[in-house]
């Protein structure tokens, strides 16, 4: 079965994260075998991104969400390693600035949506406005509870305007998060990743898991699907995310544009 079917949150399905695997399994012998497959996939992605850019008809928006240390940065680094940096924009959404906060919650998001020909990656996204905002009551419930529908309608608008949307929840276990936090404290090359909020937010693990279950249940749509990616093993996570992106781009049946008649003279030897 393809990753896109195996890991898809079926629209309308009520998600319980306990039912979703965070380890992952595939017909892969070991890490070396995974690296071999990944090399082919990054090459394929490089090619597909070139056609996306040349054809200039579609945009691709990739949304990455996950608990702290789930591997959002690592996924971007590995999966997009072959892609021409000119064709790809990464936007990391942090606590809204005063200007962002003075607008509606989708203002800063819409502004970062990739134009046709480009791949845009969101490291965190509009979904923070029904995650951290919900868990910590940053706005009243009557405001955030409307946001699921608002997000669905916004995403529909985008897909009707040539944006393909893929949303990935990087699913790690609570033990794996602890392991990664410990590594960050023990490895001098990872000290910079330690954040004061890691320990305090971990106390809200269950609340975040529930908030994820609600958004995965309400916002996985045919036009903008959510995928729950088993992310304890980094190599599995990367293979799965790359596989789903490649399949979605192949489904667009893109082509390099035909020869431009006006340039024909220059091209003749
Ligand atoms: P990251 O963890 O993504 O590497 P940071 O450590 O700077 O980067 O974390 C970004 C922080 O911004 C997170 O705690 C996240 O919950 C917060 N954030 C993002 N969007 C919003 C939002 N709309 N409202 C409040 N906080 C937000």
mmCIF file with all atom_site columns, C-alpha atoms in Angstrom, residues 24-207:
data_model
loop_
_atom_site.group_PDB
_atom_site.id
_atom_site.type_symbol
_atom_site.label_atom_id
_atom_site.label_alt_id
_atom_site.label_comp_id
_atom_site.label_asym_id
_atom_site.label_entity_id
_atom_site.label_seq_id
_atom_site.pdbx_PDB_ins_code
_atom_site.Cartn_x
_atom_site.Cartn_y
_atom_site.Cartn_z
_atom_site.occupancy
_atom_site.B_iso_or_equiv
_atom_site.pdbx_formal_charge
_atom_site.auth_seq_id
_atom_site.auth_comp_id
_atom_site.auth_asym_id
_atom_site.auth_atom_id
_atom_site.pdbx_PDB_model_num
ATOM 1   C CA . UNK A 1 24  ? 6.553   3.024  11.160  1.00 0.00 ? 24  UNK A CA 1
ATOM 2   C CA . UNK A 1 25  ? 7.422   0.044  9.071   1.00 0.00 ? 25  UNK A CA 1
ATOM 3   C CA . UNK A 1 26  ? 8.316   -0.377 5.457   1.00 0.00 ? 26  UNK A CA 1
ATOM 4   C CA . UNK A 1 27  ? 9.958   -2.911 3.204   1.00 0.00 ? 27  UNK A CA 1
ATOM 5   C CA . UNK A 1 28  ? 13.334  -1.482 4.044   1.00 0.00 ? 28  UNK A CA 1
ATOM 6   C CA . UNK A 1 29  ? 16.168  -3.703 5.280   1.00 0.00 ? 29  UNK A CA 1
ATOM 7   C CA . UNK A 1 30  ? 18.115  -1.172 7.308   1.00 0.00 ? 30  UNK A CA 1
ATOM 8   C CA . UNK A 1 31  ? 19.283  2.424  7.474   1.00 0.00 ? 31  UNK A CA 1
ATOM 9   C CA . UNK A 1 32  ? 21.652  1.993  4.512   1.00 0.00 ? 32  UNK A CA 1
ATOM 10  C CA . UNK A 1 33  ? 18.866  0.609  2.360   1.00 0.00 ? 33  UNK A CA 1
ATOM 11  C CA . UNK A 1 34  ? 16.667  3.565  3.444   1.00 0.00 ? 34  UNK A CA 1
ATOM 12  C CA . UNK A 1 35  ? 19.463  5.983  2.476   1.00 0.00 ? 35  UNK A CA 1
ATOM 13  C CA . UNK A 1 36  ? 19.671  4.358  -0.973  1.00 0.00 ? 36  UNK A CA 1
ATOM 14  C CA . UNK A 1 37  ? 15.928  4.806  -1.551  1.00 0.00 ? 37  UNK A CA 1
ATOM 15  C CA . UNK A 1 38  ? 16.037  8.336  -0.159  1.00 0.00 ? 38  UNK A CA 1
ATOM 16  C CA . UNK A 1 39  ? 18.775  9.274  -2.617  1.00 0.00 ? 39  UNK A CA 1
ATOM 17  C CA . UNK A 1 40  ? 16.520  8.263  -5.503  1.00 0.00 ? 40  UNK A CA 1
ATOM 18  C CA . UNK A 1 41  ? 13.613  10.174 -3.992  1.00 0.00 ? 41  UNK A CA 1
ATOM 19  C CA . UNK A 1 42  ? 15.572  13.404 -3.529  1.00 0.00 ? 42  UNK A CA 1
ATOM 20  C CA . UNK A 1 43  ? 16.662  13.115 -7.183  1.00 0.00 ? 43  UNK A CA 1
ATOM 21  C CA . UNK A 1 44  ? 13.066  12.623 -8.276  1.00 0.00 ? 44  UNK A CA 1
ATOM 22  C CA . UNK A 1 45  ? 11.941  15.600 -6.194  1.00 0.00 ? 45  UNK A CA 1
ATOM 23  C CA . UNK A 1 46  ? 14.655  17.758 -7.730  1.00 0.00 ? 46  UNK A CA 1
ATOM 24  C CA . UNK A 1 47  ? 13.304  16.907 -11.176 1.00 0.00 ? 47  UNK A CA 1
ATOM 25  C CA . UNK A 1 48  ? 9.642   17.457 -10.222 1.00 0.00 ? 48  UNK A CA 1
ATOM 26  C CA . UNK A 1 49  ? 10.443  20.838 -8.676  1.00 0.00 ? 49  UNK A CA 1
ATOM 27  C CA . UNK A 1 50  ? 12.140  21.896 -11.918 1.00 0.00 ? 50  UNK A CA 1
ATOM 28  C CA . UNK A 1 51  ? 9.049   21.026 -13.944 1.00 0.00 ? 51  UNK A CA 1
ATOM 29  C CA . UNK A 1 52  ? 6.789   22.753 -11.400 1.00 0.00 ? 52  UNK A CA 1
ATOM 30  C CA . UNK A 1 53  ? 8.883   25.892 -11.798 1.00 0.00 ? 53  UNK A CA 1
ATOM 31  C CA . UNK A 1 54  ? 9.139   25.701 -15.582 1.00 0.00 ? 54  UNK A CA 1
ATOM 32  C CA . UNK A 1 55  ? 5.465   24.962 -16.149 1.00 0.00 ? 55  UNK A CA 1
ATOM 33  C CA . UNK A 1 56  ? 4.415   27.692 -13.687 1.00 0.00 ? 56  UNK A CA 1
ATOM 34  C CA . UNK A 1 57  ? 0.834   26.421 -13.331 1.00 0.00 ? 57  UNK A CA 1
ATOM 35  C CA . UNK A 1 58  ? 0.752   24.993 -9.823  1.00 0.00 ? 58  UNK A CA 1
ATOM 36  C CA . UNK A 1 59  ? 2.099   25.828 -6.386  1.00 0.00 ? 59  UNK A CA 1
ATOM 37  C CA . UNK A 1 60  ? 2.817   23.272 -3.679  1.00 0.00 ? 60  UNK A CA 1
ATOM 38  C CA . UNK A 1 61  ? 2.267   24.088 -0.006  1.00 0.00 ? 61  UNK A CA 1
ATOM 39  C CA . UNK A 1 62  ? 3.694   21.675 2.558   1.00 0.00 ? 62  UNK A CA 1
ATOM 40  C CA . UNK A 1 63  ? 2.607   22.127 6.174   1.00 0.00 ? 63  UNK A CA 1
ATOM 41  C CA . UNK A 1 64  ? 4.656   20.562 8.964   1.00 0.00 ? 64  UNK A CA 1
ATOM 42  C CA . UNK A 1 65  ? 3.352   20.285 12.492  1.00 0.00 ? 65  UNK A CA 1
ATOM 43  C CA . UNK A 1 66  ? 4.393   18.186 15.458  1.00 0.00 ? 66  UNK A CA 1
ATOM 44  C CA . UNK A 1 67  ? 5.171   18.252 19.147  1.00 0.00 ? 67  UNK A CA 1
ATOM 45  C CA . UNK A 1 68  ? 8.464   19.899 20.175  1.00 0.00 ? 68  UNK A CA 1
ATOM 46  C CA . UNK A 1 69  ? 11.438  17.832 18.904  1.00 0.00 ? 69  UNK A CA 1
ATOM 47  C CA . UNK A 1 70  ? 9.217   15.929 16.455  1.00 0.00 ? 70  UNK A CA 1
ATOM 48  C CA . UNK A 1 71  ? 11.707  16.712 13.681  1.00 0.00 ? 71  UNK A CA 1
ATOM 49  C CA . UNK A 1 72  ? 10.174  19.498 11.606  1.00 0.00 ? 72  UNK A CA 1
ATOM 50  C CA . UNK A 1 73  ? 13.564  21.082 10.868  1.00 0.00 ? 73  UNK A CA 1
ATOM 51  C CA . UNK A 1 74  ? 15.221  17.730 10.114  1.00 0.00 ? 74  UNK A CA 1
ATOM 52  C CA . UNK A 1 75  ? 12.443  16.770 7.715   1.00 0.00 ? 75  UNK A CA 1
ATOM 53  C CA . UNK A 1 76  ? 12.881  19.994 5.752   1.00 0.00 ? 76  UNK A CA 1
ATOM 54  C CA . UNK A 1 77  ? 16.667  19.546 5.667   1.00 0.00 ? 77  UNK A CA 1
ATOM 55  C CA . UNK A 1 78  ? 16.574  15.948 4.464   1.00 0.00 ? 78  UNK A CA 1
ATOM 56  C CA . UNK A 1 79  ? 13.545  15.835 2.187   1.00 0.00 ? 79  UNK A CA 1
ATOM 57  C CA . UNK A 1 80  ? 14.297  19.076 0.359   1.00 0.00 ? 80  UNK A CA 1
ATOM 58  C CA . UNK A 1 81  ? 18.078  18.539 0.173   1.00 0.00 ? 81  UNK A CA 1
ATOM 59  C CA . UNK A 1 82  ? 18.056  18.088 -3.622  1.00 0.00 ? 82  UNK A CA 1
ATOM 60  C CA . UNK A 1 83  ? 15.664  20.905 -4.427  1.00 0.00 ? 83  UNK A CA 1
ATOM 61  C CA . UNK A 1 84  ? 16.899  24.125 -6.050  1.00 0.00 ? 84  UNK A CA 1
ATOM 62  C CA . UNK A 1 85  ? 16.793  26.753 -3.260  1.00 0.00 ? 85  UNK A CA 1
ATOM 63  C CA . UNK A 1 86  ? 15.455  29.283 -5.790  1.00 0.00 ? 86  UNK A CA 1
ATOM 64  C CA . UNK A 1 87  ? 12.267  27.289 -6.156  1.00 0.00 ? 87  UNK A CA 1
ATOM 65  C CA . UNK A 1 88  ? 11.492  26.770 -2.511  1.00 0.00 ? 88  UNK A CA 1
ATOM 66  C CA . UNK A 1 89  ? 10.581  29.055 0.416   1.00 0.00 ? 89  UNK A CA 1
ATOM 67  C CA . UNK A 1 90  ? 10.458  28.010 4.060   1.00 0.00 ? 90  UNK A CA 1
ATOM 68  C CA . UNK A 1 91  ? 8.411   30.076 6.516   1.00 0.00 ? 91  UNK A CA 1
ATOM 69  C CA . UNK A 1 92  ? 8.620   29.435 10.266  1.00 0.00 ? 92  UNK A CA 1
ATOM 70  C CA . UNK A 1 93  ? 5.682   30.765 12.220  1.00 0.00 ? 93  UNK A CA 1
ATOM 71  C CA . UNK A 1 94  ? 6.541   31.969 15.711  1.00 0.00 ? 94  UNK A CA 1
ATOM 72  C CA . UNK A 1 95  ? 4.571   33.844 18.361  1.00 0.00 ? 95  UNK A CA 1
ATOM 73  C CA . UNK A 1 96  ? 2.797   36.554 16.300  1.00 0.00 ? 96  UNK A CA 1
ATOM 74  C CA . UNK A 1 97  ? 4.521   39.941 16.218  1.00 0.00 ? 97  UNK A CA 1
ATOM 75  C CA . UNK A 1 98  ? 2.441   42.957 17.322  1.00 0.00 ? 98  UNK A CA 1
ATOM 76  C CA . UNK A 1 99  ? 1.648   43.760 13.673  1.00 0.00 ? 99  UNK A CA 1
ATOM 77  C CA . UNK A 1 100 ? 0.645   40.145 12.918  1.00 0.00 ? 100 UNK A CA 1
ATOM 78  C CA . UNK A 1 101 ? -1.450  40.032 16.071  1.00 0.00 ? 101 UNK A CA 1
ATOM 79  C CA . UNK A 1 102 ? -3.296  43.189 15.044  1.00 0.00 ? 102 UNK A CA 1
ATOM 80  C CA . UNK A 1 103 ? -4.671  41.358 11.971  1.00 0.00 ? 103 UNK A CA 1
ATOM 81  C CA . UNK A 1 104 ? -6.857  38.275 11.608  1.00 0.00 ? 104 UNK A CA 1
ATOM 82  C CA . UNK A 1 105 ? -4.958  35.032 12.270  1.00 0.00 ? 105 UNK A CA 1
ATOM 83  C CA . UNK A 1 106 ? -4.768  34.070 8.588   1.00 0.00 ? 106 UNK A CA 1
ATOM 84  C CA . UNK A 1 107 ? -3.236  37.354 7.428   1.00 0.00 ? 107 UNK A CA 1
ATOM 85  C CA . UNK A 1 108 ? 0.380   36.352 7.962   1.00 0.00 ? 108 UNK A CA 1
ATOM 86  C CA . UNK A 1 109 ? -0.343  32.874 6.628   1.00 0.00 ? 109 UNK A CA 1
ATOM 87  C CA . UNK A 1 110 ? -1.922  34.010 3.358   1.00 0.00 ? 110 UNK A CA 1
ATOM 88  C CA . UNK A 1 111 ? 0.987   36.331 2.755   1.00 0.00 ? 111 UNK A CA 1
ATOM 89  C CA . UNK A 1 112 ? 3.408   33.374 2.864   1.00 0.00 ? 112 UNK A CA 1
ATOM 90  C CA . UNK A 1 113 ? 1.483   31.049 0.523   1.00 0.00 ? 113 UNK A CA 1
ATOM 91  C CA . UNK A 1 114 ? 3.716   30.118 -2.435  1.00 0.00 ? 114 UNK A CA 1
ATOM 92  C CA . UNK A 1 115 ? 2.935   31.594 -5.837  1.00 0.00 ? 115 UNK A CA 1
ATOM 93  C CA . UNK A 1 116 ? 2.564   29.337 -8.892  1.00 0.00 ? 116 UNK A CA 1
ATOM 94  C CA . UNK A 1 117 ? 5.809   27.598 -9.795  1.00 0.00 ? 117 UNK A CA 1
ATOM 95  C CA . UNK A 1 118 ? 7.052   27.500 -6.222  1.00 0.00 ? 118 UNK A CA 1
ATOM 96  C CA . UNK A 1 119 ? 7.162   25.103 -3.295  1.00 0.00 ? 119 UNK A CA 1
ATOM 97  C CA . UNK A 1 120 ? 6.354   26.684 0.073   1.00 0.00 ? 120 UNK A CA 1
ATOM 98  C CA . UNK A 1 121 ? 7.032   24.940 3.355   1.00 0.00 ? 121 UNK A CA 1
ATOM 99  C CA . UNK A 1 122 ? 5.376   26.029 6.575   1.00 0.00 ? 122 UNK A CA 1
ATOM 100 C CA . UNK A 1 123 ? 7.276   25.123 9.731   1.00 0.00 ? 123 UNK A CA 1
ATOM 101 C CA . UNK A 1 124 ? 4.266   25.520 12.061  1.00 0.00 ? 124 UNK A CA 1
ATOM 102 C CA . UNK A 1 125 ? 1.261   27.191 10.489  1.00 0.00 ? 125 UNK A CA 1
ATOM 103 C CA . UNK A 1 126 ? -2.339  28.393 10.880  1.00 0.00 ? 126 UNK A CA 1
ATOM 104 C CA . UNK A 1 127 ? -2.853  25.274 13.004  1.00 0.00 ? 127 UNK A CA 1
ATOM 105 C CA . UNK A 1 128 ? -0.954  26.890 15.905  1.00 0.00 ? 128 UNK A CA 1
ATOM 106 C CA . UNK A 1 129 ? -4.072  29.034 16.246  1.00 0.00 ? 129 UNK A CA 1
ATOM 107 C CA . UNK A 1 130 ? -6.051  25.958 17.291  1.00 0.00 ? 130 UNK A CA 1
ATOM 108 C CA . UNK A 1 131 ? -3.127  24.328 19.162  1.00 0.00 ? 131 UNK A CA 1
ATOM 109 C CA . UNK A 1 132 ? -1.060  26.526 21.483  1.00 0.00 ? 132 UNK A CA 1
ATOM 110 C CA . UNK A 1 133 ? -3.908  29.045 21.436  1.00 0.00 ? 133 UNK A CA 1
ATOM 111 C CA . UNK A 1 134 ? -6.437  26.408 22.497  1.00 0.00 ? 134 UNK A CA 1
ATOM 112 C CA . UNK A 1 135 ? -4.214  24.672 25.052  1.00 0.00 ? 135 UNK A CA 1
ATOM 113 C CA . UNK A 1 136 ? -3.296  27.955 26.773  1.00 0.00 ? 136 UNK A CA 1
ATOM 114 C CA . UNK A 1 137 ? -6.583  29.813 26.244  1.00 0.00 ? 137 UNK A CA 1
ATOM 115 C CA . UNK A 1 138 ? -4.815  32.645 24.449  1.00 0.00 ? 138 UNK A CA 1
ATOM 116 C CA . UNK A 1 139 ? -8.127  33.795 22.996  1.00 0.00 ? 139 UNK A CA 1
ATOM 117 C CA . UNK A 1 140 ? -11.656 32.940 24.147  1.00 0.00 ? 140 UNK A CA 1
ATOM 118 C CA . UNK A 1 141 ? -13.117 29.585 23.089  1.00 0.00 ? 141 UNK A CA 1
ATOM 119 C CA . UNK A 1 142 ? -15.841 31.257 21.043  1.00 0.00 ? 142 UNK A CA 1
ATOM 120 C CA . UNK A 1 143 ? -13.081 32.704 18.829  1.00 0.00 ? 143 UNK A CA 1
ATOM 121 C CA . UNK A 1 144 ? -10.842 29.642 18.382  1.00 0.00 ? 144 UNK A CA 1
ATOM 122 C CA . UNK A 1 145 ? -13.661 27.148 17.915  1.00 0.00 ? 145 UNK A CA 1
ATOM 123 C CA . UNK A 1 146 ? -14.700 28.925 14.687  1.00 0.00 ? 146 UNK A CA 1
ATOM 124 C CA . UNK A 1 147 ? -11.215 28.633 13.299  1.00 0.00 ? 147 UNK A CA 1
ATOM 125 C CA . UNK A 1 148 ? -11.513 25.028 12.105  1.00 0.00 ? 148 UNK A CA 1
ATOM 126 C CA . UNK A 1 149 ? -14.167 26.049 9.569   1.00 0.00 ? 149 UNK A CA 1
ATOM 127 C CA . UNK A 1 150 ? -12.284 29.225 8.734   1.00 0.00 ? 150 UNK A CA 1
ATOM 128 C CA . UNK A 1 151 ? -9.122  27.208 8.043   1.00 0.00 ? 151 UNK A CA 1
ATOM 129 C CA . UNK A 1 152 ? -11.037 24.699 5.909   1.00 0.00 ? 152 UNK A CA 1
ATOM 130 C CA . UNK A 1 153 ? -12.561 27.466 3.827   1.00 0.00 ? 153 UNK A CA 1
ATOM 131 C CA . UNK A 1 154 ? -9.232  29.242 3.466   1.00 0.00 ? 154 UNK A CA 1
ATOM 132 C CA . UNK A 1 155 ? -7.551  26.045 2.281   1.00 0.00 ? 155 UNK A CA 1
ATOM 133 C CA . UNK A 1 156 ? -10.373 25.424 -0.174  1.00 0.00 ? 156 UNK A CA 1
ATOM 134 C CA . UNK A 1 157 ? -9.838  28.892 -1.612  1.00 0.00 ? 157 UNK A CA 1
ATOM 135 C CA . UNK A 1 158 ? -6.152  28.108 -2.091  1.00 0.00 ? 158 UNK A CA 1
ATOM 136 C CA . UNK A 1 159 ? -6.688  24.737 -3.737  1.00 0.00 ? 159 UNK A CA 1
ATOM 137 C CA . UNK A 1 160 ? -9.231  26.289 -6.113  1.00 0.00 ? 160 UNK A CA 1
ATOM 138 C CA . UNK A 1 161 ? -6.432  28.657 -7.079  1.00 0.00 ? 161 UNK A CA 1
ATOM 139 C CA . UNK A 1 162 ? -3.847  26.060 -8.111  1.00 0.00 ? 162 UNK A CA 1
ATOM 140 C CA . UNK A 1 163 ? -2.230  25.432 -4.726  1.00 0.00 ? 163 UNK A CA 1
ATOM 141 C CA . UNK A 1 164 ? -1.756  21.768 -3.839  1.00 0.00 ? 164 UNK A CA 1
ATOM 142 C CA . UNK A 1 165 ? -1.748  21.372 -0.050  1.00 0.00 ? 165 UNK A CA 1
ATOM 143 C CA . UNK A 1 166 ? -0.149  18.507 1.892   1.00 0.00 ? 166 UNK A CA 1
ATOM 144 C CA . UNK A 1 167 ? -0.221  18.535 5.697   1.00 0.00 ? 167 UNK A CA 1
ATOM 145 C CA . UNK A 1 168 ? 2.068   16.350 7.769   1.00 0.00 ? 168 UNK A CA 1
ATOM 146 C CA . UNK A 1 169 ? 1.757   15.684 11.490  1.00 0.00 ? 169 UNK A CA 1
ATOM 147 C CA . UNK A 1 170 ? 5.080   14.236 12.653  1.00 0.00 ? 170 UNK A CA 1
ATOM 148 C CA . UNK A 1 171 ? 3.951   11.731 15.246  1.00 0.00 ? 171 UNK A CA 1
ATOM 149 C CA . UNK A 1 172 ? 6.522   10.910 17.957  1.00 0.00 ? 172 UNK A CA 1
ATOM 150 C CA . UNK A 1 173 ? 5.944   9.093  21.231  1.00 0.00 ? 173 UNK A CA 1
ATOM 151 C CA . UNK A 1 174 ? 6.334   10.808 24.589  1.00 0.00 ? 174 UNK A CA 1
ATOM 152 C CA . UNK A 1 175 ? 9.398   8.620  25.332  1.00 0.00 ? 175 UNK A CA 1
ATOM 153 C CA . UNK A 1 176 ? 11.009  9.604  22.051  1.00 0.00 ? 176 UNK A CA 1
ATOM 154 C CA . UNK A 1 177 ? 10.505  13.279 22.862  1.00 0.00 ? 177 UNK A CA 1
ATOM 155 C CA . UNK A 1 178 ? 12.248  12.754 26.225  1.00 0.00 ? 178 UNK A CA 1
ATOM 156 C CA . UNK A 1 179 ? 15.119  10.948 24.490  1.00 0.00 ? 179 UNK A CA 1
ATOM 157 C CA . UNK A 1 180 ? 15.580  13.844 22.062  1.00 0.00 ? 180 UNK A CA 1
ATOM 158 C CA . UNK A 1 181 ? 15.434  16.466 24.830  1.00 0.00 ? 181 UNK A CA 1
ATOM 159 C CA . UNK A 1 182 ? 18.094  14.519 26.773  1.00 0.00 ? 182 UNK A CA 1
ATOM 160 C CA . UNK A 1 183 ? 20.319  14.394 23.655  1.00 0.00 ? 183 UNK A CA 1
ATOM 161 C CA . UNK A 1 184 ? 19.977  18.158 23.329  1.00 0.00 ? 184 UNK A CA 1
ATOM 162 C CA . UNK A 1 185 ? 21.279  18.586 26.869  1.00 0.00 ? 185 UNK A CA 1
ATOM 163 C CA . UNK A 1 186 ? 24.154  16.133 26.413  1.00 0.00 ? 186 UNK A CA 1
ATOM 164 C CA . UNK A 1 187 ? 25.478  16.961 22.951  1.00 0.00 ? 187 UNK A CA 1
ATOM 165 C CA . UNK A 1 188 ? 27.247  20.365 22.705  1.00 0.00 ? 188 UNK A CA 1
ATOM 166 C CA . UNK A 1 189 ? 26.257  20.549 19.034  1.00 0.00 ? 189 UNK A CA 1
ATOM 167 C CA . UNK A 1 190 ? 22.624  20.488 20.119  1.00 0.00 ? 190 UNK A CA 1
ATOM 168 C CA . UNK A 1 191 ? 22.665  22.886 23.087  1.00 0.00 ? 191 UNK A CA 1
ATOM 169 C CA . UNK A 1 192 ? 21.323  25.638 20.827  1.00 0.00 ? 192 UNK A CA 1
ATOM 170 C CA . UNK A 1 193 ? 18.155  23.635 20.301  1.00 0.00 ? 193 UNK A CA 1
ATOM 171 C CA . UNK A 1 194 ? 17.256  23.666 23.979  1.00 0.00 ? 194 UNK A CA 1
ATOM 172 C CA . UNK A 1 195 ? 14.342  25.974 24.654  1.00 0.00 ? 195 UNK A CA 1
ATOM 173 C CA . UNK A 1 196 ? 13.127  27.199 28.035  1.00 0.00 ? 196 UNK A CA 1
ATOM 174 C CA . UNK A 1 197 ? 9.589   26.240 27.051  1.00 0.00 ? 197 UNK A CA 1
ATOM 175 C CA . UNK A 1 198 ? 10.426  22.564 26.251  1.00 0.00 ? 198 UNK A CA 1
ATOM 176 C CA . UNK A 1 199 ? 9.974   21.306 29.806  1.00 0.00 ? 199 UNK A CA 1
ATOM 177 C CA . UNK A 1 200 ? 6.969   23.496 30.589  1.00 0.00 ? 200 UNK A CA 1
ATOM 178 C CA . UNK A 1 201 ? 5.170   22.582 27.359  1.00 0.00 ? 201 UNK A CA 1
ATOM 179 C CA . UNK A 1 202 ? 5.855   18.860 27.872  1.00 0.00 ? 202 UNK A CA 1
ATOM 180 C CA . UNK A 1 203 ? 3.570   19.048 30.902  1.00 0.00 ? 203 UNK A CA 1
ATOM 181 C CA . UNK A 1 204 ? 0.761   19.817 28.463  1.00 0.00 ? 204 UNK A CA 1
ATOM 182 C CA . UNK A 1 205 ? 1.514   16.744 26.316  1.00 0.00 ? 205 UNK A CA 1
ATOM 183 C CA . UNK A 1 206 ? -1.985  15.259 26.723  1.00 0.00 ? 206 UNK A CA 1
ATOM 184 C CA . UNK A 1 207 ? -3.716  18.566 26.028  1.00 0.00 ? 207 UNK A CA 1
#
